[in-house]
Amino acid sequence: MFLDNDILSLVRACSSYDGTFDTISDVESFAKQLDVCAIYMKIFKHGREQLDLCVYGSSTVGMQKYGHATEYTSNYDINYSFIVNIYRNSDARQLTKEDDEVFDFFRTTITNSLAIYFLSRLAHKYLNYESSTGLANRFFYFTNCEKLIKQNKLGCYTAAFINCKNMRKINRLFGSEVGDLLLALYTKSFLEILDETQGEMLAYVGGDNFVMLFLNEHFEDIFEIIKSKNLHFTYRGDDLFFNMQSRAGFARLDDASFTNANMIMDAITSAIILSKEPNYPDYVFFNHTMGKTLSEIDSLKDSITNALEKKKFAVYFQPEIDISTEGQKRLVRAEALVRWRTQEGMATPIDFIPFAEQSGQICQIDFYVLEETCQLLKHWINLGITPVPISINFSKLNFSSSNLAEHIVSTIDKYNLDHSLISIEFKENTFDDKNHMLFSSISALHKEGIKTSIDGFGTTSTSILKLLDLNIDYLKIDKEMVSNATQRTITILKSLFDLTKELGIEIVSEGIEDEECLKRLQEVGCHLYQSEYFDKALSPRYFENRLKNPMY
């Protein structure tokens, strides 16, 4: 509208105001500061026709409040040359009462138009932007997608759903304020690439999640940031350095089947869900077969939940053997392993544990195994059978809980068992030198007389010195370290055995394959073994027999 554009240009040109408009009174106050005559000149020079347009085109609020607007324009003979003289000559005569009423009306009209403009800007902001981040919201993202669809420009774009990794850990360790600053800096990296005038945008959709729309030509630049972005900022005098990594679900929009914004969101949501599943990479491109895959994933989740409720998981026990210098073999400990009784047969951990770790159901499975083990230990004690300590594997996800040790202790105490009968085991990849929960959990378990062990040592590049800082009781060496070992490996193992012996840590060798491998380990000082070479994982019934006859 004519009035809106001219008023806006005057407002922008005015250098006397640098604040913000939050209320109508703010706008009115500002309007009074303007050179009213200059505004009138801007309007009147377009003639009587434009003048009527200004009046009739003013806001609904203004027309309701000043219903006699047409009376002013119809009954007053406005002297345009007099207005010009006032504008050009500051010494011009004073306005008459009638002229002053005309000016007062236009002053009100202009004020209302200013109010409508700035309030509409505020409405646009609150409707389309997320207040905590200042980024576009889901609604604006949908609106933008629909606009591109109508313009037949969608084929030049890629849509993405981005999930920032490790933000929960960062917020826990450094505080949510640092987390918010980090996300702001991270999203700024994307915004520096995106061109909003071309329809590219980044929108916040909650949690650590964002959606993006960008031209295909920018894909490589965007992808590099998603894979890895080093960020540095100062917080309260401290220099903080982070390496941000994200998962992403992509959808190329050159497919004619994307006929509305909901279909785009469904596509990238499907892709990001799969990126979090076992055996899928962190970056997934949408294809039309994903619906079936997601249905299968939901079905597997439901099956695990049902198996937990109906006790379809079975606990087996892998014996740990102590071989004395005289060669006698004796059962001294065991590790609890989980199996899943399905209609197709007994499923081994490799069939469902990776999936359960991704879905979060592994936490329930871990405590299920602990509960079943405690029940069996109590049962054997009641039968007069002398039990051996049983180690229970706990996943990395469980060690993010601050009350893990408390939960474990309460489960053991429910069966009135000696705490020494249960030890807690975790994979080497659980270790993180910033994982304070892991350190505190191990410390709390030790105070309760519960031992801990690291499983699969040698599968990652974790420093032995860092691992030993954990004050563990047992270290299980992965079979890859002992099978086909070279003389160099043997030397390293010998040093490791000497070091752990000094620290009071017992080493258990896993995966012995033959007599030659056993001999090499005995030569470097190993006497504890866990391997099918001696005994496979046993069901509770067969393990009970082994408890009755612990010698091999």
Coordinates of C-alpha atoms in Angstrom, one line a residue:
M1 CA 0.0 0.0 0.0
F2 CA 1.2 3.5 -0.8
L3 CA 1.1 4.8 2.8
D4 CA 2.9 1.8 4.3
N5 CA 5.8 2.1 1.8
D6 CA 6.3 5.8 2.2
I7 CA 6.0 5.7 6.0
L8 CA 8.5 2.9 6.1
S9 CA 11.0 4.9 4.0
L10 CA 10.6 7.9 6.3
V11 CA 11.0 5.8 9.4
R12 CA 14.2 4.2 8.0
A13 CA 15.5 7.6 7.1
C14 CA 14.9 9.0 10.5
S15 CA 18.2 9.0 12.5
S16 CA 16.7 10.3 15.7
Y17 CA 15.5 6.9 16.8
D18 CA 17.5 3.7 17.4
G19 CA 15.2 1.8 19.8
T20 CA 12.6 -0.8 19.4
F21 CA 8.8 -0.7 19.1
D22 CA 7.1 -3.0 21.6
T23 CA 3.8 -1.2 22.1
I24 CA 1.5 1.2 20.3
S25 CA 2.4 4.0 22.7
D26 CA 6.1 3.5 21.6
V27 CA 5.0 4.0 18.0
E28 CA 2.9 7.1 18.8
S29 CA 5.7 8.6 20.8
F30 CA 8.1 8.1 17.9
A31 CA 5.6 9.5 15.4
K32 CA 5.4 12.8 17.3
Q33 CA 9.1 13.2 16.9
L34 CA 8.9 13.1 13.1
D35 CA 8.7 16.2 10.9
V36 CA 5.0 16.1 10.4
C37 CA 5.0 18.6 7.6
A38 CA 7.5 16.5 5.7
I39 CA 5.2 13.5 6.0
Y40 CA 2.3 15.5 4.8
M41 CA 4.3 16.7 1.8
K42 CA 5.2 13.1 1.0
I43 CA 1.5 12.3 0.9
F44 CA -0.1 15.4 -0.6
K45 CA 2.2 15.7 -3.6
H46 CA 0.5 12.7 -5.1
G47 CA -2.8 14.6 -5.3
R48 CA -6.3 14.3 -3.9
E49 CA -6.8 10.8 -5.3
Q50 CA -3.9 9.4 -3.3
L51 CA -5.0 11.4 -0.3
D52 CA -8.3 9.5 -0.4
L53 CA -6.4 6.3 -0.8
C54 CA -4.4 7.1 2.4
V55 CA -7.6 7.6 4.3
Y56 CA -9.6 4.6 3.0
G57 CA -6.5 2.5 3.1
S58 CA -5.6 3.1 6.7
S59 CA -5.9 0.4 9.3
T60 CA -9.1 -1.2 10.4
V61 CA -8.4 0.0 13.9
G62 CA -8.0 3.5 12.6
M63 CA -11.3 3.4 10.6
Q64 CA -13.2 2.1 13.6
K65 CA -11.7 4.7 15.9
Y66 CA -12.1 7.5 13.4
G67 CA -15.3 6.6 11.6
H68 CA -15.8 10.2 10.4
A69 CA -12.7 10.0 8.2
T70 CA -14.6 10.6 5.0
E71 CA -16.1 13.7 6.5
Y72 CA -12.7 15.3 6.8
T73 CA -11.8 14.6 3.2
S74 CA -15.1 15.6 1.8
N75 CA -15.9 18.7 3.8
Y76 CA -12.5 20.4 4.0
D77 CA -11.0 22.2 1.1
I78 CA -7.3 21.5 1.7
N79 CA -5.0 24.2 0.4
Y80 CA -2.1 22.2 -1.1
S81 CA 0.0 25.3 -1.8
F82 CA -0.4 26.4 1.8
I83 CA 1.0 23.0 2.9
V84 CA 3.9 23.5 0.6
N85 CA 4.5 27.0 2.1
I86 CA 4.5 25.6 5.6
Y87 CA 7.0 23.0 4.6
R88 CA 9.3 25.4 2.8
N89 CA 9.0 28.4 5.2
S90 CA 9.3 27.9 8.9
D91 CA 7.9 31.5 9.4
A92 CA 4.6 30.7 7.8
R93 CA 1.4 31.8 9.6
Q94 CA -0.2 29.6 12.2
L95 CA -2.7 27.0 11.2
T96 CA -6.4 27.7 11.5
K97 CA -8.5 25.6 13.8
E98 CA -9.9 23.8 10.7
D99 CA -6.5 23.2 9.3
D100 CA -5.3 21.9 12.6
E101 CA -8.1 19.4 12.7
V102 CA -7.0 18.1 9.3
F103 CA -3.4 17.8 10.4
D104 CA -4.6 16.0 13.6
F105 CA -6.5 13.5 11.6
F106 CA -3.5 12.7 9.4
R107 CA -1.3 12.5 12.4
T108 CA -3.6 9.9 13.9
T109 CA -3.8 8.0 10.6
I110 CA 0.0 7.9 10.3
T111 CA 0.4 6.8 13.9
N112 CA -2.0 3.9 13.3
S113 CA -0.2 2.9 10.2
L114 CA 3.1 2.9 12.0
A115 CA 1.6 0.8 14.8
I116 CA 0.1 -1.7 12.3
Y117 CA 3.4 -2.0 10.5
F118 CA 5.5 -2.7 13.6
L119 CA 3.0 -4.8 15.4
S120 CA 2.7 -7.0 12.2
R121 CA 6.5 -7.3 12.3
L122 CA 6.3 -8.5 15.9
A123 CA 3.5 -10.9 15.0
H124 CA 5.6 -12.3 12.1
K125 CA 8.5 -12.8 14.5
Y126 CA 6.6 -14.6 17.2
L127 CA 4.7 -16.8 14.6
N128 CA 7.8 -17.8 12.6
Y129 CA 10.8 -17.8 15.0
E130 CA 11.7 -19.7 18.1
S131 CA 12.3 -17.4 21.0
S132 CA 15.1 -19.2 22.8
T133 CA 17.4 -19.6 19.7
G134 CA 16.2 -16.8 17.4
L135 CA 16.1 -19.4 14.6
A136 CA 13.1 -20.1 12.3
N137 CA 10.6 -22.6 13.7
R138 CA 8.9 -25.6 12.3
F139 CA 6.0 -23.5 11.0
F140 CA 8.2 -21.2 9.0
Y141 CA 10.1 -24.2 7.6
F142 CA 6.8 -25.7 6.4
T143 CA 5.7 -22.3 5.0
N144 CA 9.0 -21.9 3.1
C145 CA 8.8 -25.4 1.6
E146 CA 5.2 -24.8 0.4
K147 CA 6.3 -21.6 -1.2
L148 CA 9.1 -23.3 -3.2
I149 CA 6.7 -26.1 -4.2
K150 CA 4.2 -23.5 -5.6
Q151 CA 7.1 -21.8 -7.5
N152 CA 8.2 -25.2 -8.9
K153 CA 11.7 -24.6 -7.5
L154 CA 11.9 -27.5 -5.1
G155 CA 14.1 -29.7 -7.4
C156 CA 17.1 -27.5 -6.8
Y157 CA 17.1 -28.1 -3.0
T158 CA 18.1 -30.7 -0.5
A159 CA 16.3 -31.0 2.9
A160 CA 18.1 -32.2 6.0
F161 CA 17.3 -33.2 9.6
I162 CA 20.3 -32.7 11.9
N163 CA 20.8 -34.2 15.3
C164 CA 23.8 -32.9 17.3
K165 CA 25.7 -35.6 19.1
N166 CA 26.7 -35.6 22.7
M167 CA 24.8 -32.5 23.7
R168 CA 23.3 -34.2 26.7
K169 CA 26.8 -35.0 28.0
I170 CA 28.1 -31.5 27.3
N171 CA 25.2 -30.0 29.2
R172 CA 25.8 -32.3 32.1
L173 CA 29.5 -31.7 32.3
F174 CA 29.7 -28.0 31.4
G175 CA 26.2 -26.7 32.1
S176 CA 23.3 -25.8 29.8
E177 CA 24.6 -22.2 29.3
V178 CA 27.7 -23.5 27.6
G179 CA 25.6 -26.0 25.6
D180 CA 23.4 -23.1 24.4
L181 CA 26.5 -21.1 23.4
L182 CA 27.9 -24.0 21.6
L183 CA 24.7 -24.6 19.6
A184 CA 24.5 -20.9 18.7
L185 CA 28.1 -21.0 17.4
Y186 CA 27.4 -24.3 15.6
T187 CA 24.3 -23.1 13.8
K188 CA 26.0 -19.8 12.9
S189 CA 28.4 -22.0 10.8
F190 CA 25.5 -23.1 8.7
L191 CA 23.9 -19.7 8.5
E192 CA 27.0 -18.2 7.1
I193 CA 26.6 -20.6 4.1
L194 CA 22.8 -20.3 3.6
D195 CA 21.2 -17.5 1.5
E196 CA 17.8 -16.7 2.9
T197 CA 16.9 -14.7 -0.3
Q198 CA 17.2 -17.9 -2.2
G199 CA 14.9 -19.8 0.1
E200 CA 17.6 -21.5 2.1
M201 CA 17.0 -21.8 5.8
L202 CA 17.8 -23.4 9.1
A203 CA 15.0 -24.1 11.6
Y204 CA 15.0 -25.3 15.2
V205 CA 12.6 -28.2 16.0
G206 CA 13.4 -28.9 19.6
G207 CA 16.0 -30.6 21.7
D208 CA 19.3 -30.9 19.8
N209 CA 17.6 -31.1 16.5
F210 CA 17.4 -28.8 13.5
V211 CA 16.0 -29.0 10.0
M212 CA 17.5 -27.3 7.0
L213 CA 16.7 -26.5 3.4
F214 CA 19.6 -25.6 1.1
L215 CA 20.5 -25.5 -2.6
N216 CA 22.2 -28.6 -3.9
E217 CA 25.3 -26.6 -4.8
H218 CA 25.9 -26.0 -1.1
F219 CA 25.7 -29.7 -0.1
E220 CA 29.5 -30.3 0.2
D221 CA 30.0 -27.3 2.5
I222 CA 27.0 -28.2 4.7
F223 CA 28.1 -31.9 4.9
E224 CA 31.6 -30.9 6.1
I225 CA 30.1 -29.0 9.0
I226 CA 27.8 -31.9 9.9
K227 CA 30.6 -34.4 9.9
S228 CA 33.0 -32.4 12.1
K229 CA 33.3 -28.8 13.1
N230 CA 35.9 -27.5 15.5
L231 CA 34.5 -24.7 17.7
H232 CA 36.2 -22.4 20.1
F233 CA 34.8 -19.7 22.4
T234 CA 35.6 -18.0 25.7
Y235 CA 33.3 -18.6 28.7
R236 CA 33.8 -16.8 32.0
G237 CA 37.5 -16.3 31.1
D238 CA 38.1 -19.9 30.1
D239 CA 38.9 -21.0 26.5
L240 CA 36.7 -23.8 25.5
F241 CA 37.3 -26.1 22.5
F242 CA 34.8 -28.5 21.1
N243 CA 34.6 -30.8 18.1
M244 CA 30.9 -30.9 17.1
Q245 CA 29.6 -33.9 15.2
S246 CA 26.1 -34.6 14.0
R247 CA 23.9 -37.3 12.5
A248 CA 21.8 -36.2 9.5
G249 CA 18.9 -37.5 7.4
F250 CA 18.9 -36.1 3.9
A251 CA 16.3 -35.9 1.1
R252 CA 17.0 -34.8 -2.4
L253 CA 13.9 -32.9 -3.5
D254 CA 14.2 -33.5 -7.2
D255 CA 11.7 -36.3 -6.8
A256 CA 8.3 -35.1 -8.1
S257 CA 6.6 -37.1 -5.4
F258 CA 7.3 -34.4 -2.8
T259 CA 4.0 -32.5 -3.3
N260 CA 3.7 -30.9 0.2
A261 CA 5.9 -29.9 3.2
N262 CA 4.6 -32.7 5.3
M263 CA 6.1 -35.3 2.9
I264 CA 9.5 -33.5 3.1
M265 CA 9.5 -33.6 6.9
D266 CA 8.4 -37.2 6.9
A267 CA 11.2 -38.1 4.6
I268 CA 14.0 -36.5 6.5
T269 CA 12.6 -37.7 9.8
S270 CA 12.6 -41.3 8.5
A271 CA 16.2 -40.9 7.4
I272 CA 17.4 -39.5 10.8
I273 CA 15.7 -42.3 12.7
L274 CA 17.6 -44.8 10.7
S275 CA 20.9 -43.0 11.2
K276 CA 20.5 -43.8 14.9
E277 CA 19.9 -47.5 14.4
P278 CA 22.5 -50.3 14.5
N279 CA 24.3 -51.1 11.3
Y280 CA 23.4 -47.7 9.8
P281 CA 25.8 -44.8 9.2
D282 CA 25.4 -41.4 10.8
Y283 CA 24.3 -39.9 7.5
V284 CA 21.3 -41.5 5.7
F285 CA 19.6 -40.4 2.4
F286 CA 15.9 -41.0 2.2
N287 CA 14.5 -43.5 -0.2
H288 CA 11.0 -44.9 -0.6
T289 CA 11.7 -48.3 0.9
M290 CA 12.4 -46.7 4.4
G291 CA 8.8 -47.0 5.4
K292 CA 9.1 -50.8 5.5
T293 CA 12.5 -50.6 7.3
L294 CA 11.1 -48.3 10.0
S295 CA 8.1 -50.6 10.5
E296 CA 10.5 -53.5 11.1
I297 CA 12.4 -51.4 13.6
D298 CA 9.3 -50.6 15.5
S299 CA 8.3 -54.2 15.5
L300 CA 11.7 -55.2 16.9
K301 CA 11.4 -52.7 19.7
D302 CA 8.0 -54.0 20.6
S303 CA 9.4 -57.6 20.5
I304 CA 12.2 -56.7 23.0
T305 CA 9.7 -55.0 25.3
N306 CA 7.4 -58.0 25.2
A307 CA 10.3 -60.4 25.8
L308 CA 11.3 -58.4 28.9
E309 CA 7.8 -58.5 30.3
K310 CA 7.3 -62.2 29.6
K311 CA 10.8 -63.2 30.7
K312 CA 11.8 -64.5 27.2
F313 CA 15.4 -63.6 27.9
A314 CA 17.5 -66.4 29.3
V315 CA 20.7 -66.0 31.3
Y316 CA 23.7 -68.3 30.6
F317 CA 27.0 -68.4 32.4
Q318 CA 30.5 -68.5 30.8
P319 CA 32.9 -70.0 33.4
E320 CA 36.2 -68.4 34.2
I321 CA 39.0 -70.9 34.9
D322 CA 42.0 -70.6 37.2
I323 CA 44.9 -72.8 36.1
S324 CA 47.4 -73.4 38.9
T325 CA 51.2 -73.9 38.4
E326 CA 50.5 -77.6 38.7
G327 CA 48.1 -77.5 35.8
Q328 CA 44.9 -78.0 37.8
K329 CA 41.9 -76.2 36.4
R330 CA 39.2 -74.9 38.7
L331 CA 36.0 -72.8 38.3
V332 CA 36.5 -69.5 40.2
R333 CA 34.1 -67.0 38.5
A334 CA 31.7 -66.7 35.7
E335 CA 30.2 -64.0 33.4
A336 CA 26.5 -63.8 32.9
L337 CA 25.5 -63.7 29.2
V338 CA 22.0 -63.1 27.8
R339 CA 20.1 -65.1 25.2
W340 CA 16.7 -64.5 23.7
R341 CA 14.2 -67.3 23.3
T342 CA 12.3 -66.6 20.1
Q343 CA 10.0 -68.6 17.9
E344 CA 12.9 -69.1 15.5
G345 CA 15.2 -70.4 18.2
M346 CA 17.7 -69.0 20.7
A347 CA 19.1 -65.6 19.5
T348 CA 22.6 -64.7 20.6
P349 CA 23.6 -61.2 21.8
I350 CA 25.0 -60.2 18.4
D351 CA 21.5 -60.5 17.0
F352 CA 19.9 -58.0 19.3
I353 CA 22.3 -56.2 21.7
P354 CA 23.6 -53.6 19.1
F355 CA 19.9 -52.7 18.4
A356 CA 19.0 -52.5 22.1
E357 CA 22.0 -50.2 22.7
Q358 CA 20.7 -47.8 20.0
S359 CA 17.1 -48.0 21.2
G360 CA 18.0 -47.5 24.8
Q361 CA 16.4 -50.8 25.8
I362 CA 19.9 -52.2 26.8
C363 CA 19.5 -50.5 30.2
Q364 CA 16.4 -52.7 31.0
I365 CA 18.2 -55.8 29.6
D366 CA 21.2 -55.2 31.9
F367 CA 19.1 -55.0 35.0
Y368 CA 17.0 -57.9 33.8
V369 CA 20.2 -60.0 33.7
L370 CA 21.3 -58.7 37.2
E371 CA 17.9 -59.6 38.6
E372 CA 17.9 -63.1 37.1
T373 CA 21.4 -63.8 38.3
C374 CA 20.6 -62.7 41.9
Q375 CA 17.6 -65.0 41.9
L376 CA 19.7 -67.9 40.8
L377 CA 22.5 -67.2 43.3
K378 CA 19.9 -67.1 46.1
H379 CA 18.4 -70.3 44.8
W380 CA 21.8 -72.1 44.7
I381 CA 22.7 -70.9 48.2
N382 CA 19.3 -72.2 49.5
L383 CA 20.2 -75.6 48.0
G384 CA 23.5 -75.6 49.9
I385 CA 25.6 -75.1 46.7
T386 CA 28.6 -72.9 47.1
P387 CA 28.4 -70.2 44.4
V388 CA 31.2 -68.3 42.6
P389 CA 31.2 -64.5 41.9
I390 CA 29.3 -63.6 38.7
S391 CA 30.1 -60.6 36.6
I392 CA 27.3 -58.7 34.9
N393 CA 27.9 -56.6 31.8
F394 CA 26.6 -53.0 32.0
S395 CA 26.4 -50.8 28.9
K396 CA 27.8 -47.4 28.4
L397 CA 24.3 -45.9 28.4
N398 CA 23.8 -47.2 32.0
F399 CA 26.9 -45.3 33.2
S400 CA 25.3 -42.0 32.3
S401 CA 23.0 -42.5 35.3
S402 CA 24.0 -40.8 38.6
N403 CA 22.2 -43.4 40.7
L404 CA 23.5 -46.5 38.9
A405 CA 25.5 -47.9 41.9
E406 CA 22.5 -47.3 44.2
H407 CA 20.2 -49.2 41.8
I408 CA 22.7 -52.1 41.6
V409 CA 23.2 -52.3 45.4
S410 CA 19.4 -52.3 46.0
T411 CA 18.9 -55.1 43.6
I412 CA 21.5 -57.3 45.3
D413 CA 20.3 -56.4 48.7
K414 CA 16.7 -57.5 47.8
Y415 CA 18.0 -61.1 47.7
N416 CA 20.2 -60.6 50.8
L417 CA 23.3 -61.6 48.9
D418 CA 26.9 -60.9 49.8
H419 CA 28.1 -58.0 47.6
S420 CA 31.2 -59.9 46.7
L421 CA 29.1 -62.4 44.7
I422 CA 28.4 -59.7 42.0
S423 CA 30.9 -57.8 40.0
I424 CA 30.1 -55.2 37.3
E425 CA 31.8 -55.4 33.9
F426 CA 31.9 -52.8 31.2
K427 CA 33.4 -52.6 27.7
E428 CA 36.6 -50.7 27.1
N429 CA 34.8 -48.3 24.8
T430 CA 32.7 -47.2 27.8
F431 CA 35.7 -45.4 29.1
D432 CA 35.9 -41.6 28.5
D433 CA 38.3 -39.5 30.5
K434 CA 35.4 -36.9 30.8
N435 CA 32.9 -39.5 31.9
H436 CA 32.7 -38.5 35.5
M437 CA 29.7 -40.7 36.1
L438 CA 31.8 -43.8 35.3
F439 CA 34.4 -42.8 37.8
S440 CA 31.9 -42.0 40.5
S441 CA 29.9 -45.2 39.9
I442 CA 33.0 -47.4 40.2
S443 CA 34.0 -45.6 43.4
A444 CA 30.5 -46.0 44.8
L445 CA 30.5 -49.7 43.9
H446 CA 33.9 -50.3 45.5
K447 CA 32.6 -48.7 48.8
E448 CA 29.9 -51.3 48.7
G449 CA 32.3 -54.2 48.2
I450 CA 31.4 -54.8 44.6
K451 CA 34.3 -55.4 42.2
T452 CA 34.6 -54.1 38.7
S453 CA 36.2 -55.2 35.5
I454 CA 36.9 -54.0 31.9
D455 CA 35.9 -56.3 29.1
G456 CA 37.6 -56.6 25.7
F457 CA 40.7 -54.6 26.5
G458 CA 42.7 -54.1 23.3
T459 CA 39.8 -53.4 21.1
T460 CA 40.3 -49.6 21.1
S461 CA 43.3 -47.3 21.4
T462 CA 42.6 -46.3 25.0
S463 CA 45.7 -45.7 27.1
I464 CA 46.4 -48.3 29.7
L465 CA 47.4 -45.6 32.1
K466 CA 44.0 -43.9 31.7
L467 CA 42.2 -47.2 32.2
L468 CA 44.2 -48.0 35.3
D469 CA 43.1 -44.6 36.8
L470 CA 39.6 -46.2 37.1
N471 CA 40.8 -48.4 40.0
I472 CA 39.3 -51.6 38.5
D473 CA 39.8 -55.1 39.9
Y474 CA 39.9 -57.2 36.7
L475 CA 41.1 -56.6 33.1
K476 CA 39.9 -58.9 30.4
I477 CA 42.2 -59.1 27.4
D478 CA 40.5 -59.5 24.0
K479 CA 41.3 -62.6 22.1
E480 CA 42.8 -60.5 19.2
M481 CA 45.7 -59.6 21.5
V482 CA 46.6 -63.2 22.2
S483 CA 45.7 -65.1 19.0
N484 CA 48.6 -65.2 16.5
A485 CA 50.7 -63.1 18.8
T486 CA 54.1 -62.0 17.6
Q487 CA 57.2 -61.8 19.9
R488 CA 56.6 -58.1 20.1
T489 CA 53.1 -58.7 21.4
I490 CA 54.3 -61.2 23.9
T491 CA 56.7 -58.6 25.2
I492 CA 53.9 -56.1 25.6
L493 CA 51.7 -58.6 27.3
K494 CA 54.5 -59.5 29.7
S495 CA 54.9 -55.8 30.7
L496 CA 51.2 -55.5 31.1
F497 CA 51.0 -58.5 33.4
D498 CA 53.9 -57.1 35.5
L499 CA 52.3 -53.7 35.8
T500 CA 48.8 -54.9 36.7
K501 CA 50.2 -57.4 39.2
E502 CA 52.0 -54.5 41.0
L503 CA 48.6 -52.6 41.1
G504 CA 46.7 -55.6 42.4
I505 CA 44.7 -56.0 39.1
E506 CA 43.9 -59.5 37.9
I507 CA 44.1 -60.2 34.1
V508 CA 41.6 -62.6 32.5
S509 CA 42.5 -63.8 29.0
E510 CA 39.5 -64.4 26.7
G511 CA 39.2 -66.4 23.5
I512 CA 41.9 -69.1 23.9
E513 CA 41.9 -71.1 20.7
D514 CA 44.5 -73.8 21.2
E515 CA 47.2 -75.2 23.5
E516 CA 49.9 -73.1 21.9
C517 CA 48.1 -69.9 22.7
L518 CA 47.5 -71.1 26.3
K519 CA 51.2 -71.8 26.6
R520 CA 52.2 -68.4 25.5
L521 CA 49.9 -66.8 28.0
Q522 CA 51.1 -69.0 30.8
E523 CA 54.7 -68.0 30.0
V524 CA 53.9 -64.3 30.6
G525 CA 52.1 -65.0 33.9
C526 CA 48.5 -65.5 33.1
H527 CA 46.4 -68.0 35.1
L528 CA 42.8 -66.8 34.6
Y529 CA 40.9 -67.7 31.4
Q530 CA 37.5 -67.4 29.9
S531 CA 37.1 -69.3 26.7
E532 CA 35.0 -72.0 25.0
Y533 CA 38.3 -73.9 24.7
F534 CA 37.6 -74.8 28.4
D535 CA 33.9 -74.5 28.7
K536 CA 31.1 -72.9 26.6
A537 CA 28.4 -70.7 28.1
L538 CA 26.1 -72.9 30.2
S539 CA 22.4 -72.8 30.9
P540 CA 21.5 -72.4 34.7
R541 CA 20.9 -76.2 35.0
Y542 CA 24.3 -77.1 33.5
F543 CA 26.1 -74.3 35.4
E544 CA 24.6 -75.6 38.6
N545 CA 26.2 -79.0 37.9
R546 CA 29.5 -77.2 37.3
L547 CA 29.2 -75.4 40.7
K548 CA 28.8 -78.8 42.3
N549 CA 31.9 -80.0 40.5
P550 CA 34.2 -77.0 40.1
M551 CA 37.3 -78.9 39.1
Y552 CA 38.1 -79.7 35.4

